[in-house]
Short mmCIF file of C-alpha atoms in Angstrom, two decimals:
data_model
loop_
_atom_site.label_atom_id
_atom_site.label_comp_id
_atom_site.label_asym_id
_atom_site.label_seq_id
_atom_site.Cartn_x
_atom_site.Cartn_y
_atom_site.Cartn_z
CA VAL A 80 96.27 124.70 123.26
CA ARG A 81 99.22 126.79 122.45
CA GLY A 82 102.58 127.19 124.00
CA GLY A 83 103.83 126.89 127.53
CA LEU A 84 104.21 124.25 130.04
CA ALA A 85 100.80 122.71 129.36
CA GLY A 86 101.80 122.28 125.73
CA ARG A 87 105.02 120.61 126.62
CA LEU A 88 103.38 118.35 129.04
CA THR A 89 100.53 117.41 126.70
CA THR A 90 102.94 116.79 123.84
CA GLY A 91 104.99 114.59 126.22
CA LEU A 92 101.98 112.73 127.16
CA ILE A 93 101.06 112.00 123.58
CA LEU A 94 104.59 110.99 122.82
CA GLY A 95 104.45 108.59 125.79
CA ILE A 96 101.21 107.08 124.73
CA GLY A 97 102.49 106.59 121.26
CA VAL A 98 105.66 104.85 122.40
CA VAL A 99 103.87 102.60 125.03
CA CYS A 100 100.81 101.69 122.85
CA ALA A 101 102.31 101.70 119.42
CA PRO A 102 102.10 98.16 117.82
CA ALA A 103 105.04 96.94 115.92
CA ARG A 104 104.36 98.31 112.46
CA GLY A 105 105.45 96.21 109.61
CA ALA A 106 105.96 97.54 106.18
CA GLY A 107 102.39 98.27 105.37
CA ALA A 108 100.85 94.92 104.35
CA GLN A 109 102.59 92.93 107.16
CA LEU A 110 100.76 94.72 109.98
CA PRO A 111 98.64 92.23 111.76
CA ALA A 112 95.07 93.32 112.58
CA PRO A 113 92.47 91.79 114.77
CA PRO A 114 89.39 90.18 113.01
CA ALA A 115 86.69 92.67 112.15
CA SER A 116 84.35 90.54 114.31
CA SER A 117 86.42 91.27 117.58
CA PRO A 118 85.07 94.34 119.10
CA ASN A 119 86.66 96.40 121.89
CA ARG A 120 90.14 96.28 120.35
CA ILE A 121 92.04 99.52 120.48
CA HIS A 122 94.87 100.41 117.99
CA ALA A 123 97.28 103.21 118.78
CA GLY A 124 99.91 104.64 116.73
CA GLY A 125 100.69 107.81 114.83
CA TYR A 126 103.47 109.55 113.00
CA ALA A 127 106.39 111.87 113.77
CA ALA A 128 108.19 114.35 111.68
CA VAL A 129 111.05 116.97 111.85
CA VAL A 130 111.16 119.59 109.11
CA LEU A 131 113.93 122.15 108.66
CA ARG A 132 113.46 125.09 106.46
CA ALA A 133 116.33 127.38 105.30
CA PRO A 134 115.89 130.42 103.15
CA GLU A 135 117.52 130.66 99.98
CA ALA A 136 119.32 133.96 99.51
CA ALA A 137 116.14 135.55 101.06
CA PRO A 138 115.97 138.59 103.32
CA LEU A 139 116.90 137.76 106.82
CA GLU A 140 113.31 138.25 108.13
CA HIS A 141 112.30 135.05 106.35
CA GLY A 142 114.53 133.25 108.79
CA ARG A 143 115.17 129.58 109.59
CA ILE A 144 112.35 127.36 110.88
CA THR A 145 112.52 124.09 112.60
CA GLU A 146 109.35 122.22 113.22
CA ALA A 147 108.76 118.97 115.04
CA VAL A 148 105.30 117.23 114.73
CA ILE A 149 104.08 114.30 116.64
CA ALA A 150 100.57 112.90 116.05
CA GLY A 151 98.82 110.23 118.01
CA LEU A 152 96.25 108.03 116.20
CA VAL A 153 93.85 105.88 118.33
CA SER A 154 91.09 103.84 116.78
CA GLY A 155 88.94 101.01 117.88
CA SER A 156 85.70 99.27 117.57
CA ILE A 157 82.85 98.94 120.12
CA THR A 158 81.03 96.56 117.75
CA PRO A 159 82.06 95.58 114.10
CA ARG A 160 79.94 98.31 112.90
CA LEU A 161 80.59 101.08 115.46
CA THR A 162 84.05 102.47 115.51
CA TYR A 163 85.86 105.46 116.74
CA PHE A 164 88.96 107.41 115.82
CA VAL A 165 91.02 110.10 117.46
CA GLU A 166 93.93 112.14 116.16
CA VAL A 167 95.81 114.68 118.30
CA GLU A 168 98.69 116.62 116.72
CA GLY A 169 101.29 118.45 118.67
CA VAL A 170 103.73 120.87 116.94
CA SER A 171 106.78 122.52 118.35
CA SER A 172 108.44 125.16 116.22
CA SER A 173 111.35 127.31 116.33
CA HIS A 174 111.56 130.44 114.13
CA GLU A 175 114.98 132.22 114.12
CA ASN A 176 115.63 135.52 112.22
CA PHE A 177 117.42 138.82 112.75
CA THR A 178 114.93 139.75 115.56
CA GLY A 179 115.86 136.71 117.60
CA ARG A 180 114.40 133.29 118.19
CA GLN A 181 110.72 132.66 118.69
CA GLU A 182 109.49 129.29 120.00
CA ASP A 183 105.96 128.14 119.74
CA GLU A 184 104.07 124.98 120.71
CA ALA A 185 100.52 123.87 119.78
CA LEU A 186 98.32 121.06 120.31
CA ALA A 187 95.29 120.47 117.97
CA LEU A 188 92.50 117.94 117.96
CA GLU A 189 92.51 117.11 114.25
CA ARG A 190 89.99 114.22 114.29
CA LEU A 191 87.66 112.92 116.88
CA TYR A 192 84.61 110.91 115.59
CA ALA A 193 82.38 107.88 115.86
CA GLU A 194 81.29 106.05 112.90
CA TYR A 195 78.57 103.49 112.30
CA THR A 196 78.59 101.31 109.23
CA VAL A 197 75.09 100.57 108.03
CA ARG A 198 76.66 98.86 104.96
CA ASP A 199 79.79 99.36 102.92
CA ALA A 200 77.95 101.91 100.72
CA PHE A 201 76.71 103.85 103.74
CA ARG A 202 78.61 104.90 106.77
CA LEU A 203 77.55 107.75 109.20
CA ARG A 204 80.24 109.70 111.06
CA VAL A 205 79.76 112.32 113.71
CA GLY A 206 82.45 114.48 115.23
CA ARG A 207 85.44 116.18 113.84
CA PHE A 208 86.90 114.84 110.58
CA LEU A 209 89.24 115.92 107.78
CA THR A 210 87.32 117.87 105.15
CA PRO A 211 86.69 115.68 102.18
CA ILE A 212 87.90 118.14 99.49
CA GLY A 213 90.55 116.96 96.99
CA GLN A 214 92.99 114.11 97.81
CA TRP A 215 95.86 115.85 99.67
CA ASN A 216 93.84 117.09 102.62
CA GLU A 217 92.77 113.57 103.75
CA LEU A 218 96.21 112.31 103.37
CA HIS A 219 98.33 115.10 104.51
CA ALA A 220 100.53 113.43 107.02
CA GLU A 221 104.11 114.07 106.34
CA PRO A 222 105.19 110.40 105.88
CA LEU A 223 102.44 110.03 103.17
CA THR A 224 103.09 113.07 100.99
CA TRP A 225 105.86 113.59 98.53
CA THR A 226 106.72 116.99 99.72
CA SER A 227 106.90 118.79 103.10
CA VAL A 228 105.21 121.90 101.67
CA ARG A 229 101.41 121.70 100.86
CA PRO A 230 100.37 123.31 97.68
CA LEU A 231 98.24 126.42 98.41
CA ALA A 232 95.22 125.00 96.74
CA THR A 233 95.06 122.09 99.20
CA TYR A 234 94.32 124.31 102.20
CA ARG A 235 93.87 128.07 101.48
CA SER A 236 90.31 127.86 100.39
CA PHE A 237 88.75 125.60 102.84
CA ALA A 238 89.06 124.44 106.44
CA LYS A 239 91.19 121.34 106.78
CA SER A 240 88.97 119.82 109.49
CA THR A 241 85.13 120.04 109.85
CA THR A 242 83.04 119.23 112.87
CA GLY A 243 79.62 117.83 112.01
CA LEU A 244 78.00 114.75 110.33
CA LEU A 245 79.33 112.98 107.32
CA ALA A 246 77.84 110.20 105.37
CA ALA A 247 80.26 108.22 103.12
CA GLY A 248 80.47 104.95 101.33
CA GLU A 249 82.32 102.87 98.87
CA VAL A 250 80.58 101.29 95.97
CA ALA A 251 81.37 99.30 92.91
CA LEU A 252 80.10 100.64 89.58
CA GLY A 253 80.51 97.58 87.47
CA THR A 254 84.17 96.84 87.94
CA HIS A 255 85.01 100.48 88.87
CA ASP A 256 85.66 101.37 92.43
CA ALA A 257 83.95 104.54 93.55
CA GLY A 258 83.33 106.44 96.73
CA TYR A 259 81.53 109.41 98.00
CA ALA A 260 81.26 111.64 101.03
CA LEU A 261 78.62 114.11 102.01
CA TYR A 262 78.99 116.36 105.16
CA ALA A 263 77.09 119.00 107.07
CA ALA A 264 78.87 121.29 109.59
CA PRO A 265 76.12 123.41 111.22
CA LEU A 266 78.25 124.40 114.22
CA GLY A 267 81.17 126.02 112.41
CA SER A 268 84.82 125.10 111.60
CA HIS A 269 86.69 125.94 114.74
CA ALA A 270 89.84 126.30 112.72
CA HIS A 271 93.14 126.03 114.39
CA ASP A 272 95.15 127.88 111.68
CA PRO A 273 94.52 131.65 111.41
CA ASP A 274 95.04 131.36 107.67
CA GLU A 275 92.24 128.85 107.18
CA VAL A 276 88.76 129.60 106.13
CA GLU A 277 86.60 129.80 109.17
CA PHE A 278 82.86 129.42 108.79
CA ALA A 279 79.66 129.41 110.69
CA ARG A 280 78.10 126.47 108.69
CA ALA A 281 79.03 124.47 105.69
CA PHE A 282 77.81 121.74 103.51
CA GLY A 283 79.65 119.79 101.00
CA GLY A 284 80.72 116.51 99.52
CA ARG A 285 83.15 114.67 97.29
CA ALA A 286 82.87 111.80 94.87
CA ALA A 287 85.52 109.80 93.21
CA ILE A 288 85.85 106.92 90.80
CA ALA A 289 88.56 104.74 89.45
CA LEU A 290 88.37 104.83 85.79
CA ARG A 291 90.74 101.98 85.65
CA PRO A 292 93.24 100.42 88.19
CA GLY A 293 95.49 103.35 89.35
CA VAL A 294 93.43 106.04 87.78
CA TRP A 295 91.26 108.04 90.13
CA LEU A 296 89.11 111.12 89.30
CA GLY A 297 87.41 113.14 91.98
CA ALA A 298 85.18 116.20 92.30
CA SER A 299 84.38 118.19 95.35
CA ALA A 300 81.82 120.93 96.24
CA ALA A 301 80.90 122.96 99.21
CA SER A 302 78.74 125.92 100.33
CA LEU A 303 79.79 127.86 103.40
CA ARG A 304 79.08 131.02 105.31
CA GLU A 305 82.43 132.44 106.00
CA THR A 306 82.62 134.21 109.33
CA ARG A 307 86.31 135.36 109.66
CA PRO A 308 88.06 137.37 107.12
CA ARG A 309 91.69 136.24 106.45
CA MET A 310 95.01 137.66 105.57
CA VAL A 311 95.88 138.23 102.01
CA LEU A 312 98.80 136.04 101.16
CA ASP A 313 101.40 138.88 100.77
CA ASP A 314 100.83 140.26 104.12
CA ASP A 315 103.69 139.98 106.67
CA PRO A 316 102.94 137.42 109.35
CA GLN A 317 104.46 139.73 111.92
CA GLU A 318 101.53 142.22 111.35
CA ARG A 319 98.69 139.71 111.38
CA GLY A 320 95.55 141.09 112.99
CA ASP A 321 95.73 144.54 111.66
CA GLU A 322 95.21 144.12 107.91
CA ARG A 323 92.67 141.29 107.51
CA GLU A 324 90.55 141.45 104.47
CA GLU A 325 86.84 142.06 105.05
CA ASP A 326 85.22 139.31 102.99
CA ALA A 327 82.81 137.46 105.11
CA ARG A 328 79.86 136.03 103.07
CA TYR A 329 78.35 132.97 101.42
CA ARG A 330 80.85 131.19 99.36
CA TYR A 331 80.77 128.18 97.03
CA LEU A 332 83.72 125.99 96.42
CA GLY A 333 84.26 123.55 93.57
CA GLY A 334 87.22 121.26 93.05
CA ILE A 335 88.52 118.47 90.80
CA ASP A 336 91.27 116.20 91.39
CA ALA A 337 93.09 113.33 89.65
CA ARG A 338 95.64 110.73 90.58
CA VAL A 339 97.35 108.45 88.13
CA THR A 340 99.70 105.64 89.25
CA ALA A 341 101.52 103.46 86.77
CA PHE A 342 104.91 101.73 86.65
CA GLY A 343 105.75 103.31 90.13
CA VAL A 344 105.16 106.88 88.75
CA GLU A 345 102.51 108.88 90.45
CA LEU A 346 100.71 112.04 88.99
CA LEU A 347 98.52 114.04 91.26
CA ALA A 348 96.69 117.15 90.25
CA GLU A 349 94.15 119.21 92.19
CA ALA A 350 92.29 122.44 91.37
CA THR A 351 89.86 124.49 93.39
CA TYR A 352 87.75 127.43 92.89
CA LEU A 353 86.13 129.44 95.73
CA SER A 354 83.55 131.90 94.69
CA SER A 355 83.15 135.44 95.99
CA ALA A 356 80.11 137.75 95.59
CA ASP A 357 82.37 140.56 94.37
CA THR A 358 84.25 138.30 92.02
CA VAL A 359 87.36 140.25 93.06
CA HIS A 360 88.08 137.83 95.98
CA ALA A 361 87.28 134.61 94.31
CA GLU A 362 90.04 132.12 94.81
CA ARG A 363 91.41 129.80 92.29
CA GLY A 364 94.30 127.56 92.44
CA GLY A 365 95.71 124.27 91.42
CA PHE A 366 98.93 122.08 91.01
CA VAL A 367 100.20 119.19 89.16
CA GLN A 368 102.81 117.01 90.80
CA VAL A 369 104.87 114.18 89.48
CA ALA A 370 106.84 111.63 91.60
CA ALA A 371 109.04 109.06 89.78
CA PRO A 372 111.09 106.32 91.11
CA ILE A 373 114.80 106.59 90.56
CA VAL A 374 116.63 103.84 92.43
CA ALA A 375 116.61 102.11 95.86
CA GLY A 376 113.47 103.85 97.16
CA PHE A 377 114.54 107.40 95.87
CA HIS A 378 112.01 109.40 93.90
CA ALA A 379 112.41 112.60 91.99
CA VAL A 380 109.49 114.93 92.66
CA GLY A 381 108.42 117.95 90.69
CA ARG A 382 105.48 120.24 91.05
CA VAL A 383 104.14 123.38 89.53
CA GLU A 384 101.31 125.26 91.12
CA SER A 385 99.32 128.52 90.88
CA PHE A 386 97.10 130.38 93.20
CA SER A 387 95.10 133.51 92.92
CA ARG A 388 93.65 135.08 96.08
CA VAL A 389 92.74 138.36 94.72
CA ALA A 390 91.91 139.23 91.11
CA GLY A 391 94.99 140.27 89.22
CA HIS A 392 97.38 138.84 91.73
CA THR A 393 98.44 135.15 91.01
CA ILE A 394 101.20 133.50 92.85
CA GLY A 395 103.04 130.94 90.89
CA GLY A 396 105.48 128.46 92.11
CA GLY A 397 107.35 125.27 91.66
CA THR A 398 108.93 122.49 93.69
CA ILE A 399 111.77 120.11 92.84
CA GLY A 400 112.73 117.43 95.41
CA LEU A 401 114.14 114.17 96.25
CA THR A 402 112.13 111.75 98.42
CA TRP A 403 113.16 108.45 99.85
CA ARG A 404 110.62 106.07 101.10
CA GLY A 405 111.61 103.12 103.17
CA PRO A 406 110.19 100.46 105.37
CA ARG A 407 107.77 101.19 108.27
CA GLY A 408 106.60 104.42 106.60
CA LEU A 409 110.04 106.06 107.02
CA THR A 410 110.45 108.99 104.76
CA LEU A 411 113.18 111.45 104.08
CA LYS A 412 112.70 114.55 101.79
CA LEU A 413 114.87 117.36 100.38
CA GLU A 414 113.07 119.96 98.36
CA ARG A 415 113.31 123.44 97.08
CA GLN A 416 110.21 125.38 97.03
CA MET A 417 110.26 128.28 94.51
CA VAL A 418 107.62 131.07 94.61
CA ASP A 419 107.06 134.22 92.53
CA ASP A 420 107.99 137.40 94.65
CA ARG A 421 108.56 135.27 97.75
CA PRO A 422 105.67 136.66 99.97
CA PRO A 423 106.43 136.03 103.60
CA ALA A 424 103.17 134.07 104.17
CA VAL A 425 103.94 131.53 101.59
CA ALA A 426 106.58 128.84 102.25
CA HIS A 427 109.66 128.96 100.10
CA GLY A 428 113.28 127.98 100.26
CA TRP A 429 114.91 124.64 101.06
CA PHE A 430 113.27 122.08 103.14
CA LEU A 431 114.66 118.96 104.70
CA SER A 432 112.42 116.49 106.65
CA ALA A 433 112.45 113.17 108.17
CA SER A 434 109.27 111.45 109.18
CA THR A 435 107.78 108.08 110.11
CA LEU A 436 104.65 106.22 110.90
CA PHE A 437 104.64 104.31 114.20
CA VAL B 8 95.66 79.73 94.32
CA LEU B 9 92.51 78.57 96.15
CA VAL B 10 90.27 81.09 97.87
CA VAL B 11 88.59 79.61 100.87
CA VAL B 12 85.89 80.82 103.18
CA HIS B 13 84.19 79.71 106.41
CA ASP B 14 81.29 77.52 105.49
CA ASP B 15 78.84 80.03 107.03
CA VAL B 16 79.59 82.21 104.01
CA ARG B 17 76.94 81.34 101.51
CA THR B 18 77.59 84.29 99.04
CA PRO B 19 78.96 83.41 95.62
CA THR B 20 82.55 84.89 95.63
CA SER B 21 83.82 86.43 92.39
CA ARG B 22 87.39 87.64 91.71
CA GLU B 23 86.11 91.04 91.80
CA THR B 24 84.57 90.46 95.19
CA VAL B 25 87.76 88.99 96.48
CA ARG B 26 89.77 91.85 95.21
CA ARG B 27 87.51 94.41 97.02
CA VAL B 28 87.48 92.33 100.20
CA PHE B 29 91.31 92.04 100.43
CA LEU B 30 91.57 95.87 99.69
CA LEU B 31 89.07 96.45 102.51
CA ARG B 32 86.56 98.07 100.19
CA GLU B 33 83.98 95.50 101.17
CA ARG B 34 83.85 94.73 104.87
CA PHE B 35 80.43 92.96 105.25
CA TRP B 36 79.05 90.02 103.51
CA PRO B 37 75.59 90.77 102.02
CA ASP B 38 73.93 89.00 104.94
CA GLY B 39 75.42 91.57 107.31
CA ARG B 40 78.09 89.52 108.83
CA ALA B 41 81.54 91.08 109.26
CA ILE B 42 84.12 89.90 106.59
CA VAL B 43 87.40 88.66 108.28
CA PRO B 44 90.10 88.52 105.52
CA VAL B 45 93.44 86.92 106.29
CA ASN B 46 96.65 87.18 104.37
CA GLN B 47 99.71 85.09 103.87
CA PRO B 48 103.08 86.72 104.59
CA ALA B 49 104.52 89.38 102.27
CA GLY B 50 107.09 87.62 100.02
CA SER B 51 105.57 84.27 100.27
CA PRO B 52 104.95 82.69 96.81
CA THR B 53 101.16 82.20 97.52
CA ARG B 54 100.77 85.86 98.62
CA GLU B 55 102.71 87.21 95.59
CA GLN B 56 100.64 85.01 93.24
CA PHE B 57 97.41 86.21 94.87
CA SER B 58 98.38 89.78 94.93
CA ARG B 59 99.42 89.85 91.28
CA THR B 60 96.46 87.91 89.93
CA ILE B 61 93.56 89.27 92.12
CA LEU B 62 94.86 92.66 93.44
CA GLY B 63 96.73 93.69 90.21
CA GLY B 64 100.19 94.31 91.51
CA ARG B 65 103.06 93.03 93.74
CA THR B 66 102.56 93.03 97.39
CA ARG B 67 105.12 95.89 97.88
CA ASP B 68 103.16 98.08 95.36
CA PHE B 69 100.42 98.27 97.93
CA ALA B 70 102.63 99.66 100.78
CA ALA B 71 101.40 103.17 100.20
CA TYR B 72 97.87 102.05 99.92
CA TRP B 73 97.99 100.43 103.46
CA ASN B 74 99.86 103.40 104.85
CA ASP B 75 97.11 105.67 103.59
CA LEU B 76 94.57 103.45 105.24
CA TYR B 77 96.59 103.24 108.46
CA PHE B 78 96.29 107.03 108.68
CA HIS B 79 92.52 106.76 108.70
CA GLY B 80 92.67 104.09 111.39
CA THR B 81 92.29 101.01 109.29
CA ALA B 82 94.97 98.19 109.57
CA PRO B 83 95.45 95.73 106.72
CA PRO B 84 94.16 92.09 107.02
CA ARG B 85 95.86 90.04 109.59
CA VAL B 86 98.74 87.90 108.37
CA LEU B 87 99.19 84.16 109.16
CA ALA B 88 102.36 82.29 108.44
CA SER B 89 101.31 79.33 106.36
CA ASP B 90 98.49 77.49 104.40
CA ASP B 91 97.79 75.40 107.48
CA ALA B 92 97.51 78.42 109.70
CA VAL B 93 95.09 80.12 107.25
CA LEU B 94 92.87 76.95 107.00
CA LEU B 95 92.78 76.62 110.77
CA PHE B 96 91.79 80.28 111.24
CA VAL B 97 89.12 80.14 108.46
CA ALA B 98 87.64 76.98 110.04
CA ARG B 99 87.40 78.72 113.41
CA THR B 100 86.29 82.21 112.23
CA PRO B 101 82.81 82.94 111.16
CA GLY B 102 82.83 85.19 108.10
CA ALA B 103 86.53 84.53 107.35
CA ILE B 104 88.10 84.35 103.98
CA GLY B 105 91.64 83.49 103.07
CA TYR B 106 93.76 81.88 100.30
CA VAL B 107 95.98 78.93 100.15
CA SER B 108 97.94 76.91 97.60
CA ALA B 109 95.68 75.02 95.23
CA GLU B 110 97.12 71.69 96.40
CA HIS B 111 94.91 71.93 99.35
CA ALA B 112 91.63 71.72 97.26
CA THR B 113 91.15 68.11 98.03
CA GLU B 114 91.85 68.13 101.73
CA LEU B 115 90.06 71.09 103.15
CA PRO B 116 89.23 70.83 106.96
CA ALA B 117 85.76 70.90 108.41
CA HIS B 118 83.98 74.36 108.10
CA VAL B 119 86.15 75.48 105.25
CA ARG B 120 84.72 75.76 101.77
CA ALA B 121 86.48 76.43 98.52
CA ALA B 122 85.13 79.70 97.09
CA LEU B 123 87.14 80.26 94.05
CA THR B 124 90.07 78.81 92.19
CA VAL B 125 92.42 81.23 90.71
CA VAL B 126 94.53 80.14 87.77
CA VAL B 127 97.91 81.96 88.08
CA PRO B 128 99.48 82.67 84.63
CA PRO B 129 102.96 81.58 84.40
CA PRO B 130 105.58 84.41 84.95
CA ARG B 131 106.73 86.10 81.90
#
């Protein structure tokens, strides 16, 4: 649902539900929870964020962007083994440049699924869920990430959400924690974002293992039949629809990721490769990000990334930022996103955001 | 620290199992019964000893972990305010597991069984 009165009303409704139903959320570990043996309990909460973007000595057409996001999360259990989860996200954005001011509102069903746990090592989920590729995509909420801007490799080459069937589980390999997820999406992606991959059907999976406490390694793979060609990254968003690239075909995706946490420092790295039959349109990208504590909840954040959408055309970039994480999932971020050549479709400039879980 | 379970839990309980249970990576006992873990308040000496010894870090080190799980609709284990509250809860709740100060080892109430004694190394 995009724009207009309906969007406002629905966003307001979500906000209302969030405020009325949100439990008092303690600092993570203090949040009370009902016993797992008590079915029919409903949890309601969510997160909210405001992001401001200012161009850095950029052409006026890049403009200022203000974006407000509110997401409602509702989960519950019908029996201890049968649970459900819903996430609805509303976004209101304002884009101001030399042509004037443009406002947009959108409402998206990010997740809607039921899950049955056969045992800890085998859960079955049906519905719409976050695509299990890499680490960022499944934890993309503004209060959980170190930067407001997503690296290109975390969303350009696959659909952020998938509708279908997923089998997942957590296992212990000796003293190593491990997990897996396998999914099939026979009915297509139903992508909200025009820049996302849209496919008729897809199959894929991810496996991850903790080599030692705080050291996770993961690998992802997927096969998909892409149905909708996308913009190339250096197209101007104002001209979308006219210059889409014809590249609909079977494609295969592979990815690896790693997260290392020690002494409060977190290193996160991901890399993806999306094949293309003509090799020219194969996509490859990745990033390495480090967040290190400074003092009183403040963290210094640095990231380098690279993404190649078309052979011979690689976009490189970097991010430096300062992020404060406080109680109750409250997060403040100031970051500068630097990108080669500053293509309009790739976020760059200064970003300031405030977000919280509720 | 003494790890206690409801007396219907017959499974041998290792440190590794307790760690995985309190990180919600194991949610069902091998007999299929749901596990009901219960924590002590963040900042309490027993909680901090348990967290450092079993989970491998301070309670506050896990804030991001719980926030990540919250985003997926999973809340942390419920928190009860004292050893007595934990013992009462475990006694009344099939499948429950909690932890208390080791001084309770000789005076456990009915339906509560000691599953594991964790020796806490002295702080450096």
